[in-house]
PDB file of C-alpha atoms in Angstrom:
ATOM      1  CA  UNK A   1       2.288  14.632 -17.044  1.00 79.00           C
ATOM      2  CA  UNK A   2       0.798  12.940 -19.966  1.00 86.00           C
ATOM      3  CA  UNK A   3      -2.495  12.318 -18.467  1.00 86.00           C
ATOM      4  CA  UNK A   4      -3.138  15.172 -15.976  1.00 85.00           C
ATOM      5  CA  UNK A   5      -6.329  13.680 -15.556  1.00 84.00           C
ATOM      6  CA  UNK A   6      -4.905  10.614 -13.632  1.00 87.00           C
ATOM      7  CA  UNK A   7      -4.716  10.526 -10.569  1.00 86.00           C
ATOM      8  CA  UNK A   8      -1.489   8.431  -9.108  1.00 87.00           C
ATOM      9  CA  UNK A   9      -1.459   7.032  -5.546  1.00 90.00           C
ATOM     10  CA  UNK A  10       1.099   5.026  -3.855  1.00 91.00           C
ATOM     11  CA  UNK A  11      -0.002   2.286  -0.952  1.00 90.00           C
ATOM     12  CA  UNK A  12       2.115   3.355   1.366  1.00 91.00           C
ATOM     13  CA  UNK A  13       0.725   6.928   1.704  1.00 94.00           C
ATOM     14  CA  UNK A  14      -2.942   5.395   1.791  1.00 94.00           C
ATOM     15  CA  UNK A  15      -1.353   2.506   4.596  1.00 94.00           C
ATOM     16  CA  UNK A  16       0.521   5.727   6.624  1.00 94.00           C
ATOM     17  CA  UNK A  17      -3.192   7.920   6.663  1.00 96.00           C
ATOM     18  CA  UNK A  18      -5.884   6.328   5.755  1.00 96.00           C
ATOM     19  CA  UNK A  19      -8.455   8.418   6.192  1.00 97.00           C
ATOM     20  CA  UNK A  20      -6.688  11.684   4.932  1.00 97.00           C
ATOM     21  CA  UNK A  21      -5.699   9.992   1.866  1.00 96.00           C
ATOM     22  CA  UNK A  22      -9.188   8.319   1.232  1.00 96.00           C
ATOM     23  CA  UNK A  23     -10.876  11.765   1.888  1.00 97.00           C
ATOM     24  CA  UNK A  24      -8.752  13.482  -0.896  1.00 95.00           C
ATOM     25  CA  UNK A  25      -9.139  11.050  -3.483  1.00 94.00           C
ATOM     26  CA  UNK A  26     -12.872  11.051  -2.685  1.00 96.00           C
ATOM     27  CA  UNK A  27     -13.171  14.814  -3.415  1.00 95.00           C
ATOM     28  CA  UNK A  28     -10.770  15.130  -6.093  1.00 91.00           C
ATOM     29  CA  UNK A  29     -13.626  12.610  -8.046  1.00 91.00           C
ATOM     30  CA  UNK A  30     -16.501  14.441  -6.806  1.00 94.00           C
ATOM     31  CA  UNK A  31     -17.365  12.144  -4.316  1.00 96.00           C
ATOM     32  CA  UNK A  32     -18.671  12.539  -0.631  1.00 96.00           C
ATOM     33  CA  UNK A  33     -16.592  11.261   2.027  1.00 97.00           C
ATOM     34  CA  UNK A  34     -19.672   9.797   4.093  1.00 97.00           C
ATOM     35  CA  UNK A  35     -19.944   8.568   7.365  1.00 98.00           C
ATOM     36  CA  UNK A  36     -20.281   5.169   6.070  1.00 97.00           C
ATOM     37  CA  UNK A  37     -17.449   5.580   4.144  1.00 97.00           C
ATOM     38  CA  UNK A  38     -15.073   6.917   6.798  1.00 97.00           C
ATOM     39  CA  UNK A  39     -15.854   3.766   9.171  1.00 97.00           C
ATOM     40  CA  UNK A  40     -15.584   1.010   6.455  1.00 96.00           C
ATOM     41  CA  UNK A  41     -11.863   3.086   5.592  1.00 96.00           C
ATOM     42  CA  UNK A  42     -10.863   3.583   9.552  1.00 96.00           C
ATOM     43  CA  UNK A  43     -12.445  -0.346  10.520  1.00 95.00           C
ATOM     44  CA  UNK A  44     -10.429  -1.735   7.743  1.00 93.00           C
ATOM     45  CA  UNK A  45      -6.793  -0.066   8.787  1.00 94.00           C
ATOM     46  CA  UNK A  46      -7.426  -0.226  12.498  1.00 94.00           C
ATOM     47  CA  UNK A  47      -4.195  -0.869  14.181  1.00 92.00           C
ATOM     48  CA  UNK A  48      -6.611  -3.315  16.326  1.00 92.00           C
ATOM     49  CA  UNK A  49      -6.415  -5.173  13.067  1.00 91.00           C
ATOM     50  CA  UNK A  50      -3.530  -8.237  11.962  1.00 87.00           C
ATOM     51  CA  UNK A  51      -0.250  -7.042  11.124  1.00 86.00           C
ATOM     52  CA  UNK A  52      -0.337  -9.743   8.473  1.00 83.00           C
ATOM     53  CA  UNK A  53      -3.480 -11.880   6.737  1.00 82.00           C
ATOM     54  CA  UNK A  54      -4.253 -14.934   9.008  1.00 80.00           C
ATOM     55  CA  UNK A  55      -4.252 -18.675   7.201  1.00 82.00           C
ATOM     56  CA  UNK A  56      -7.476 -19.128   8.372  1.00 85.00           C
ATOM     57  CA  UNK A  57      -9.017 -16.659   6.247  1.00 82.00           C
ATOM     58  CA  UNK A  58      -6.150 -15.476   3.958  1.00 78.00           C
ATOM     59  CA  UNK A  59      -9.098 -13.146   2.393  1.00 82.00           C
ATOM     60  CA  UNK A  60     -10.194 -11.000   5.048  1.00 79.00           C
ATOM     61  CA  UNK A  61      -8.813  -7.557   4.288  1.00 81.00           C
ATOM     62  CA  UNK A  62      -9.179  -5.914   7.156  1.00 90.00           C
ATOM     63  CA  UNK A  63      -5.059  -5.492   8.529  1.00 89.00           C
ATOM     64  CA  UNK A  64      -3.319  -3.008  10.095  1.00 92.00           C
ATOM     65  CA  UNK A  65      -2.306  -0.639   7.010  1.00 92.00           C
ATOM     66  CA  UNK A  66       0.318   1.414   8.938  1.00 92.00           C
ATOM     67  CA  UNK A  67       2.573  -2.270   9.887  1.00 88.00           C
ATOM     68  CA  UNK A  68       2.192  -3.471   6.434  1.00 84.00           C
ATOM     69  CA  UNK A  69       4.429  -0.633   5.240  1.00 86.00           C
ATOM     70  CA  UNK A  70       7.306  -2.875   6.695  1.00 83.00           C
ATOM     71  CA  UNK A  71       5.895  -6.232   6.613  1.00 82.00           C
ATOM     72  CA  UNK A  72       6.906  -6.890   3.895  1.00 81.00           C
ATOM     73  CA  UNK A  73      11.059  -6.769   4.171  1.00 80.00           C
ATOM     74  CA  UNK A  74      10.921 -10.127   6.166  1.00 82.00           C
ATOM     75  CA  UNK A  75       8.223 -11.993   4.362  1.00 82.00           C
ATOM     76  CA  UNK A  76      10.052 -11.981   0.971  1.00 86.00           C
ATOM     77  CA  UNK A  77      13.279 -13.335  -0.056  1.00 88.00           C
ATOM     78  CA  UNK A  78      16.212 -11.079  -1.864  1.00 86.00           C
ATOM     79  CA  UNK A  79      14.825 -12.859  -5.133  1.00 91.00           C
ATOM     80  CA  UNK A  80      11.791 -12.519  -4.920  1.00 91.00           C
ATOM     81  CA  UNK A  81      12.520  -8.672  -4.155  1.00 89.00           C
ATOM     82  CA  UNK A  82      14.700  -8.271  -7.069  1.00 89.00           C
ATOM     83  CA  UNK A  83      12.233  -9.920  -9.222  1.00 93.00           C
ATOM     84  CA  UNK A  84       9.871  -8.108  -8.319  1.00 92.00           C
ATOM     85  CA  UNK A  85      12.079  -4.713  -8.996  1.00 90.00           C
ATOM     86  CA  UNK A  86      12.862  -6.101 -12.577  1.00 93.00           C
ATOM     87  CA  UNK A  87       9.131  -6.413 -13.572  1.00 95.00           C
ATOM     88  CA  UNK A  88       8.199  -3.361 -11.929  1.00 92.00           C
ATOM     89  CA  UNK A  89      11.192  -1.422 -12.895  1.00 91.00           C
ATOM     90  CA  UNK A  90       9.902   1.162 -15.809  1.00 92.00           C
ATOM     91  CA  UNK A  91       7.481   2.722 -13.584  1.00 89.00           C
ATOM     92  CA  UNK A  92       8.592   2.064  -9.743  1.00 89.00           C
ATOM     93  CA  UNK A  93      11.434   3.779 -10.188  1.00 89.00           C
ATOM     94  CA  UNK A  94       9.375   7.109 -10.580  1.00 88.00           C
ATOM     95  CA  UNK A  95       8.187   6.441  -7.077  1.00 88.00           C
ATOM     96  CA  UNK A  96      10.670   4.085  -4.801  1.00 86.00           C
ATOM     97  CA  UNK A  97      14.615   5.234  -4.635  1.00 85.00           C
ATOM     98  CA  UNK A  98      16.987   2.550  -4.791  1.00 83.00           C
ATOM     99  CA  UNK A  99      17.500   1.736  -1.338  1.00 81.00           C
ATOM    100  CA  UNK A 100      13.928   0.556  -0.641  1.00 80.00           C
ATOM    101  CA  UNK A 101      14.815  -2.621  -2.419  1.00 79.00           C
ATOM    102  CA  UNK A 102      17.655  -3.218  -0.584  1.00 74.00           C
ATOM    103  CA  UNK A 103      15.620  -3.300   2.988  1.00 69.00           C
ATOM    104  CA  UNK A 104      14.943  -6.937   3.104  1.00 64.00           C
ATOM    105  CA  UNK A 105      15.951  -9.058   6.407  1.00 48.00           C
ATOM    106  CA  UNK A 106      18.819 -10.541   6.553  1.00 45.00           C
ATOM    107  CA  UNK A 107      16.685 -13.716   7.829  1.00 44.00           C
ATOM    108  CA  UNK A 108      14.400 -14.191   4.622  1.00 42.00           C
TER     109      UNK A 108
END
């Protein structure tokens, strides 16, 4: 509310629709959602892509957006979780309710 001019976006809507997300923030900065554009976006968040980044090239960033919504709850512990809701805390909780941060498998 304070800066009207910012424009907030959270990952998971950009990892549920890619390409509807992408086109929107394109246009509301003025910008043309090209061609180009649309199949670097829809080539990087393939669900032909990884679920998860693979050791042997931990930097490629091409993964499946829509299964990293949930890959998450079994890669990190409880602790790490809650550590990361304690640093995060002032502004998450605008965004995430509570029970996101209690999602974490039982197996971590």
């Amino acid at each position: 509310q304070r800066f009207p001019q910012f424009r907030i976006l959270l990952q998971e809507d950009l990892s549920r629709d890619p390409l509807a997300e992408f086109a929107s923030l394109y246009h509301s900065v003025g910008l043309g959602f090209t061609k180009p554009a649309i199949t670097t976006i829809a080539a990087s968040s393939s669900t032909e892509n990884p679920e998860e980044p693979q050791l042997e090239n931990p930097y490629e960033t091409r993964l499946d957006s829509r299964a990293t919504l949930e890959s998450w709850k079994g890669r990190l512990t409880a602790d790490e979780v809650a550590r990361i809701r304690r640093v995060t805390e002032v502004v998450a909780s605008a965004f995430y309710p509570d029970a996101i941060w209690s999602q974490v498998s039982s197996s971590s």
